[in-house]
Amino acid sequence: MKQPLETPAANFDPLAVPVKLRVTPAAARHLASLGIETVGDALNYAPRRYYHWGKLTALSQLNEGEEITVLAQVISARLVHNRSGKGVRFLVGITDGSSELTVTFFARNEYALTHHQRLLQPGETFLFAGKVSEYQGNLQLVQPSFEEIEADSEQSVERRRGRPIPIYRAKASVPSWKIAGLIDQIMATVNWEQVPDPLADPDGGLGQRHSLLSLSRAYQLLHQPEDDTDWQNARRTLAWVEALTLQTSLLQPRVQADLAGTHRSRPLVPGQGEELVERLIRGLPFQLTGGQLEAWQQISSDLEGTSPMQRLLQADVGAGKTVVALLVMLRAVENGQQAALLAPTEVLATQHLASIQRLLDLSQVEVPLHLLTGSQPASARENTLMHLAGGEPSLVVGTHALIQDGVEIPNLSVLVVDEQHRFGVSQREHLRQGRDPRPHLLVMTATPIPRTIALTVFGDLDVTAMRELPAGRTPVQTHRVPQENPVWMARLWQRAREEIAAGGRVYVVVPRIADEAEPAAPGVPLPSVDAVAAQLRAEPALAGIEVGIAHGQAKPEENARALERFARGEAPILVATTVVEVGVDVPEATMMVIWGAQQFGLSQLHQLRGRVGRSDRPSVCMLVHPVALNELAEARLQALVEHSDGFALAEVDLRLRQEGDVLGVVQSGGRSSLRFLSVRRDGAIIAAARTEAERILAEDPQLEQHSGLAREVDRVRGDQVRWLASS
Ligand code: ADP
Ligand code: MG
């Protein structure tokens, strides 16, 4: 009987072929040492940069340190064993007719230079490119790139001079030219027709709309460009592949779940029984801002649907996200449901509980409100757990303790996650997984993040940006204070005294808790909580004023107590680490001193500054730092002085960062999936790829017509991209 025909061609993936089937075993070992195992790895091994054959230099006019290109004929070539017995040198004498020069290649043994010895034969003409150096009084070229030129062929010289030479990340044992040779060799074996193309659209529209190459063409031009435009286009196409793959992998689960109806939420509609939302809004001592109203409108219409809300609320510090979160939670209670707010720290959870209680009291809205944290007394915890498990309509605020096993919230229909960057997606999803109906989700950021980042990291969320601040806020005046200047420092503490005398509170934030026995870096040690608190207690200008402390190694209840005494004005100076960074709300605070400000990231500084200016009283922020700063720290502090808008600062922050400091990739295996895409530069690509991904998934949710894309999505699935929030 005839076996059913296998169709290897359909599943065959030329990129998955091991390179050892394509090159010699020795070459395969070299490639493996660079992390190249498959044909795909080799193609994705992008040149670090491209070398350009420069204008031809005459050998008689060389200067040390110059990057030159010379067209010259080999006149001698000899291999020399180093005296030490280790390593060899290959010395090549060249001439351009006017002068002579020595070109030197080093290697561990002569075999590594076989290629050179074979090519660089006396009489042959080459283009050499490299940097002129001096050795024992003579100029020479060490390890230059070189290319053979058909003698006297002007055309050939011109053509080669126009072509960029790819330079790869290399090792002594595997130099760049060798990698280039092996990649060329591997490319020659690829059947390009068979390479699955993630950008291939059944109607071919995508590539056309965005002027992209096919994946095959992109690989060819990446490694074998004829000119600079070639590799630039190639990199752009490859960045698109990554952006589209990322967006598709982020959006697909949601689209599929919607389609399958597996993730259904309980619609939360207004006007069910008690109108808590209405009553809260009416009872508040202030008008909601236009931004708050707009955000609430978007959110409440999400809540009315049966597909779960997944929304990110972006707003500046002090914009009033808590009220919006409370409205969402009350809508759940109105519908007889439970709602939870997840906070990253105990301080924040306690703080949220207090501000929510205050808002409820102000509006005379009575709703059961619970707290769940790890450090609660057992009896309080048991009590909360019991109430939650009972399923009565209520609100709960908590830390990670909320997502531990044994916590039952049977009627949970709204989850608000504050300061999302501190949680992984899996933590955030823990409370929603396997629940039917599925809770609606609202994620709130501590400060705005650039849209590019939001799309990359929170790509599965819809984004609401709340740009307006409550009326009557005076922007916080921000000043820089050089810490070496005793007059300014004395003036600083005098100012602190004045703020406190006028009913204000003063935060002093420092980068460390205690002094280290040995400072990590030479120079002025960084200020610590212990040292600064001691100094301020002895400061004449602050005589009679109590100084409290708070930091991450203190017991949560000690910190909570210090904050309470601070809020009440009993200890109106608080020396602390960044435990006060997020969310802490003491409206009386009017002065923020950040000592060692150069140590903090821009969003952190902005977040810290946001702890003051929370009432109609003018506030100040003092950035205390050493006079001598590096360029980046200088730029960060200056940006903070100049901008008060968090959305603007977020964009500055992104520009100032190194690519590597922008995203972290939390991985389930393999290495980073982002090689060509730059979240710093490629905002436009990311936004456009998002739109294309939405379209593709709407037309083809299972990606049946997009097999190339499906393959890439499978490959990167499990990668989790994370925004690195600090400097
Ligand atoms: P954040 O967005 O940083 O979390 P909060 O929710 O803590 O900001 O709000 C900051 C302060 O502004 C709180 O004291 C809050 O009561 C107050 N607030 C919120 N909305 C308004 C408003 N529309 N008008 C006046 N004050 C408001
Ligand atoms: Mg907040």
mmCIF file of C-alpha atoms and ligand atoms in Angstrom, residues 321-322 352 418-419 583 614, ligand 2:
data_model
loop_
_atom_site.group_PDB
_atom_site.id
_atom_site.type_symbol
_atom_site.label_atom_id
_atom_site.label_comp_id
_atom_site.label_asym_id
_atom_site.label_seq_id
_atom_site.Cartn_x
_atom_site.Cartn_y
_atom_site.Cartn_z
ATOM 1 C CA LYS A 321 -5.404 58.550 39.358
ATOM 2 C CA THR A 322 -6.636 57.292 42.717
ATOM 3 C CA HIS A 352 -3.983 53.906 49.160
ATOM 4 C CA ASP A 418 -0.835 50.420 40.597
ATOM 5 C CA GLU A 419 2.717 51.129 39.445
ATOM 6 C CA GLY A 583 2.293 57.341 45.606
ATOM 7 C CA ARG A 614 0.104 68.455 46.158
HETATM 8 MG MG MG B 2 -0.923 57.373 42.913
#
